[in-house]
XYZ file of C-alpha atoms in Angstrom:
348
model
C 16.084 14.265 -19.265
C 17.006 14.435 -22.950
C 18.085 10.675 -22.904
C 14.656 9.831 -21.213
C 12.711 11.732 -23.729
C 14.366 10.180 -26.497
C 13.806 6.690 -25.284
C 10.137 7.470 -24.577
C 9.801 8.644 -28.002
C 11.378 5.452 -29.086
C 14.376 7.015 -30.721
C 17.516 5.058 -31.582
C 20.510 7.286 -30.992
C 23.221 4.682 -30.817
C 24.783 2.684 -33.611
C 24.084 -1.078 -33.514
C 26.968 -3.437 -34.031
C 26.527 -6.078 -36.607
C 28.453 -8.708 -34.618
C 29.529 -8.781 -31.036
C 31.748 -11.106 -29.031
C 32.877 -11.275 -25.584
C 29.498 -10.342 -24.087
C 29.452 -8.450 -20.886
C 25.838 -8.075 -19.816
C 22.561 -10.019 -20.648
C 19.718 -7.926 -19.998
C 16.521 -9.957 -19.196
C 12.994 -8.620 -19.989
C 10.026 -10.703 -18.854
C 7.029 -9.515 -20.914
C 3.378 -9.953 -21.056
C 0.981 -7.834 -23.232
C 3.297 -4.805 -22.920
C 3.760 -4.087 -26.589
C 2.723 -0.472 -25.779
C 5.875 0.151 -23.594
C 8.473 -2.552 -24.653
C 10.228 -0.732 -27.394
C 10.877 2.209 -25.204
C 12.481 -0.020 -22.647
C 14.482 -1.616 -25.542
C 15.598 1.790 -26.697
C 17.028 2.634 -23.106
C 19.107 -0.469 -23.455
C 20.383 0.076 -26.964
C 21.157 3.706 -26.278
C 23.646 2.756 -23.529
C 27.271 3.305 -24.608
C 27.993 -0.547 -24.384
C 27.961 -2.788 -27.497
C 28.769 -6.047 -25.758
C 25.325 -6.961 -24.586
C 22.427 -9.272 -25.420
C 18.782 -8.507 -24.722
C 16.698 -11.503 -23.817
C 13.012 -10.953 -24.183
C 10.817 -13.701 -22.471
C 7.293 -13.201 -23.984
C 4.925 -14.953 -21.423
C 2.329 -16.098 -24.152
C 1.217 -12.473 -24.931
C -2.063 -12.139 -26.916
C -1.017 -8.626 -28.399
C 1.402 -8.013 -31.280
C 4.652 -8.407 -29.056
C 6.028 -11.121 -31.425
C 5.653 -9.059 -34.509
C 7.394 -6.075 -32.658
C 10.286 -8.074 -31.363
C 10.906 -9.707 -34.882
C 11.027 -6.200 -36.336
C 13.499 -5.016 -33.680
C 15.506 -8.138 -34.346
C 16.053 -6.985 -38.022
C 17.996 -3.839 -36.769
C 19.605 -5.348 -33.812
C 21.026 -9.047 -33.750
C 21.801 -8.826 -30.095
C 17.968 -9.200 -29.395
C 17.130 -12.763 -28.328
C 13.484 -13.768 -28.246
C 11.915 -16.661 -26.186
C 8.147 -17.246 -26.165
C 6.550 -19.420 -23.514
C 4.075 -21.964 -24.865
C 1.697 -20.957 -22.181
C 1.276 -18.285 -19.708
C 3.755 -19.205 -16.848
C 4.158 -15.944 -14.726
C 7.027 -13.638 -14.047
C 9.162 -15.865 -11.794
C 9.416 -18.617 -14.487
C 9.801 -16.099 -17.344
C 12.638 -14.237 -15.586
C 14.248 -17.502 -14.593
C 14.257 -18.930 -18.187
C 15.698 -15.677 -19.383
C 18.645 -15.959 -16.829
C 19.381 -19.587 -17.648
C 19.740 -18.736 -21.311
C 22.123 -15.818 -20.656
C 25.558 -16.044 -22.295
C 27.323 -12.958 -20.688
C 29.338 -12.709 -17.536
C 26.630 -10.445 -15.798
C 22.883 -10.336 -15.750
C 20.709 -7.246 -15.354
C 16.908 -7.441 -15.294
C 14.251 -4.765 -16.179
C 10.562 -4.736 -16.266
C 8.848 -4.510 -19.661
C 7.812 -0.694 -19.144
C 10.884 0.679 -17.322
C 13.913 2.458 -18.487
C 17.781 2.310 -17.706
C 19.297 5.635 -17.171
C 22.405 6.610 -19.453
C 25.817 5.302 -18.477
C 24.679 2.712 -15.876
C 25.904 -0.240 -17.818
C 29.496 0.806 -17.940
C 29.449 2.176 -14.424
C 27.890 -0.861 -12.778
C 29.942 -3.403 -14.976
C 33.385 -1.548 -14.135
C 32.604 -1.450 -10.501
C 31.611 -5.026 -10.461
C 34.753 -6.046 -12.454
C 37.240 -3.938 -10.447
C 36.123 -5.256 -7.050
C 35.159 -8.691 -8.140
C 31.651 -8.179 -6.903
C 28.927 -10.878 -7.155
C 25.969 -8.509 -6.715
C 26.084 -4.876 -7.272
C 23.113 -2.684 -6.360
C 22.363 0.953 -7.603
C 19.453 3.207 -6.969
C 16.538 4.290 -9.080
C 13.396 6.601 -9.263
C 9.709 5.675 -9.250
C 7.526 7.527 -11.682
C 3.781 7.487 -11.594
C 2.642 6.526 -15.098
C -0.636 8.159 -14.582
C 0.621 11.683 -13.893
C 4.138 11.436 -15.249
C 5.128 13.278 -12.089
C 8.586 12.179 -10.790
C 8.586 10.725 -7.251
C 12.146 10.048 -6.226
C 12.646 7.150 -3.976
C 15.708 8.387 -2.429
C 14.240 8.101 1.004
C 13.781 4.284 0.503
C 16.991 3.552 -1.404
C 19.506 5.747 0.040
C 18.492 6.857 3.501
C 20.148 3.930 5.336
C 22.966 3.048 3.106
C 26.420 4.223 2.750
C 27.904 4.669 -0.797
C 30.464 1.979 -1.449
C 29.464 -0.317 1.442
C 30.712 -3.913 0.690
C 29.196 -6.795 2.535
C 30.593 -10.283 2.458
C 29.656 -13.758 3.703
C 28.539 -15.040 6.181
C 26.886 -11.647 7.070
C 25.521 -11.244 3.443
C 23.264 -14.372 3.892
C 21.231 -12.551 6.644
C 21.322 -9.005 5.353
C 18.167 -9.209 3.341
C 16.093 -9.467 6.694
C 18.284 -6.949 8.777
C 16.094 -4.146 9.751
C 16.549 -3.345 13.453
C 17.597 -0.671 16.020
C 21.240 -0.700 14.761
C 20.016 1.218 11.668
C 19.975 4.417 13.844
C 23.520 3.875 15.004
C 25.002 2.376 11.805
C 23.690 3.302 8.370
C 24.892 0.082 6.811
C 22.379 -1.943 8.712
C 19.507 -1.402 6.239
C 17.675 -4.236 4.588
C 18.947 -5.009 1.246
C 16.270 -4.161 -1.277
C 14.509 -7.276 -2.474
C 14.262 -6.275 -6.041
C 15.920 -7.803 -9.006
C 15.914 -4.552 -10.986
C 18.545 -2.163 -9.907
C 21.161 -4.689 -9.701
C 23.920 -6.167 -11.758
C 24.485 -9.814 -10.820
C 27.156 -12.429 -12.118
C 25.499 -14.863 -14.301
C 27.080 -17.862 -12.549
C 25.647 -16.554 -9.176
C 22.239 -15.981 -10.581
C 22.198 -19.541 -12.194
C 23.438 -21.184 -8.919
C 20.810 -19.418 -6.972
C 18.086 -20.781 -9.231
C 19.620 -24.263 -8.945
C 19.272 -24.032 -5.069
C 15.653 -23.063 -5.579
C 15.009 -25.881 -7.856
C 12.976 -26.084 -11.058
C 10.043 -27.379 -9.288
C 9.751 -23.907 -7.448
C 10.766 -21.590 -10.149
C 8.400 -23.200 -12.521
C 5.417 -22.375 -10.513
C 3.128 -19.476 -11.380
C 4.055 -16.620 -9.286
C 3.743 -12.894 -10.314
C 3.655 -10.992 -6.980
C 6.976 -10.278 -5.225
C 8.526 -13.188 -6.975
C 11.934 -11.462 -6.840
C 11.984 -11.796 -2.940
C 12.619 -15.580 -3.332
C 15.280 -15.085 -5.955
C 17.062 -12.412 -3.914
C 16.969 -14.637 -0.826
C 18.727 -17.403 -2.690
C 21.123 -14.888 -4.390
C 22.250 -13.543 -1.137
C 22.820 -17.080 0.389
C 25.077 -18.057 -2.593
C 26.847 -14.758 -3.357
C 30.193 -13.952 -1.668
C 30.195 -10.173 -2.172
C 27.739 -7.510 -2.320
C 28.232 -3.720 -3.001
C 26.052 -0.744 -3.014
C 26.771 2.576 -5.118
C 24.638 5.824 -4.768
C 23.958 6.100 -8.369
C 20.534 6.444 -10.220
C 20.453 3.835 -12.862
C 16.772 2.971 -13.603
C 13.455 4.538 -13.822
C 10.628 2.278 -12.339
C 7.295 3.019 -13.643
C 4.257 2.771 -11.442
C 2.007 1.342 -14.257
C -1.595 0.636 -13.166
C -1.992 -1.766 -15.903
C 1.041 -3.878 -15.231
C 0.678 -7.427 -13.798
C 1.786 -6.671 -10.160
C -0.662 -3.687 -9.869
C -3.667 -5.659 -11.294
C -2.621 -8.488 -9.020
C -3.170 -6.370 -5.989
C -6.783 -6.408 -6.626
C -6.703 -10.263 -6.339
C -5.902 -10.844 -2.648
C -6.237 -14.630 -2.876
C -3.774 -14.662 -5.724
C -1.398 -12.554 -3.695
C -1.854 -14.878 -0.688
C -1.014 -17.856 -2.999
C 2.238 -16.089 -4.285
C 3.206 -15.060 -0.855
C 2.613 -18.750 0.516
C 4.680 -20.264 -2.304
C 7.457 -17.616 -1.609
C 7.674 -18.293 2.048
C 7.318 -22.006 1.752
C 10.108 -22.010 -0.832
C 12.313 -19.828 1.368
C 11.597 -22.082 4.402
C 12.586 -25.121 2.399
C 16.045 -23.499 1.864
C 16.417 -22.740 5.691
C 14.468 -25.659 7.225
C 16.158 -27.091 10.246
C 18.887 -24.326 10.321
C 19.408 -21.450 12.728
C 17.921 -18.869 10.381
C 14.695 -20.737 9.754
C 12.974 -18.590 12.334
C 13.352 -15.563 10.131
C 11.122 -17.144 7.717
C 8.695 -17.586 10.469
C 8.894 -13.893 11.204
C 7.975 -13.130 7.696
C 5.055 -15.553 7.602
C 3.105 -13.478 10.147
C 2.818 -10.546 7.931
C 0.927 -11.977 5.006
C -2.336 -12.549 6.525
C -3.742 -9.152 5.628
C -4.426 -10.777 2.202
C -6.719 -13.352 3.842
C -9.397 -11.083 5.188
C -11.951 -12.242 2.598
C -11.252 -15.933 3.228
C -8.633 -18.566 1.988
C -9.226 -20.830 -0.913
C -9.008 -24.500 -0.497
C -5.689 -24.608 -2.386
C -4.062 -22.056 -0.199
C -5.373 -23.688 2.808
C -3.350 -26.809 1.841
C -0.242 -24.883 1.243
C -0.546 -23.010 4.337
C -1.370 -26.053 6.559
C 1.871 -27.779 5.132
C 4.116 -24.854 5.769
C 2.821 -24.329 9.347
C 3.093 -28.071 10.379
C 6.701 -28.157 9.257
C 7.478 -24.867 11.265
C 5.799 -26.189 14.334
C 7.909 -29.395 14.081
C 11.210 -27.431 13.532
C 13.314 -27.623 16.583
C 15.232 -24.532 15.417
C 12.244 -22.252 15.572
C 11.860 -20.895 19.206
C 8.612 -21.770 21.058
C 7.483 -18.344 21.472
C 7.765 -17.989 17.834
C 5.652 -21.060 17.127
C 2.948 -19.623 19.584
C 2.930 -16.453 17.591
C 2.406 -18.357 14.344
C -0.528 -20.362 16.028
C -2.179 -17.167 17.314
C -1.785 -15.574 13.875
C -3.528 -18.231 12.002
C -5.806 -19.999 14.399
C -8.890 -18.231 13.072
C -8.009 -18.714 9.361
C -6.300 -22.143 9.134
C -7.457 -25.618 10.561
C -4.278 -26.781 12.296
C -5.813 -30.255 13.249
């Protein structure tokens, strides 16, 4: 609690090294008009007991005084790197550019208003190194920024997972979807959380995942659930995953953040979901796991209650036609897709 209070008060309690080599972790912070919160987030990084880090801030063309704040912080800490997009590009692009510029062996990401908890850098790094883990996941807490009443998400993160579980390929590539009756019998069968925060990831694996997605996709403007797509690619290219039952991050439920303001823009959410699903389908098309994308496809239409824009109509039509022509998707699943969208999308 004292560590959190100090970070929230923007207090620097660690000594800043003048020069660092043999970097261990690159921390990526995609940022947009978050000057009010950014310094607290950076303090939670600087106050970790690890010097061998770099802090990469990707400013998504903010209109506040973010650049002045970061330049001032750079004067006290040379480990801070600053990238400013020439135009507003969205969270997916900003986080991807940060990862592609990472120089460390591992990458961690954090939203621009969240806090890391003390010791998590050393704990996660050592666990990943000792076991040669490509993706290591730890837990976190949600806190409402309105009331500052802590709401621990232990039920979501920990209920269906066993501490120390290690998953390897080929099972790993399908774990992100796995949520079925086996959960009751085997606590390991819990869907892997599709967040990028709360993980430490080998830089080589992260960059390979972005390569499989392709610049054409990660350059698109996506702010809603953009980490689902990156996680999907990560779990297809990684060899090992480990989960540790350790709280390492506080995720603030900030009503002014991009994702929460996005929730009131249903057509924008539908666009982001369509791009996500279309991109995931592109990675699995004509393979035995392509039907999983079809399953996911059915759950997004709650965002289409107020109609679908012409742009989203075109995106949806293209995805649906490809799915209906995919011999690997079972016929009953295709019929479900048709029934789901027949009143919303012109399939002719």
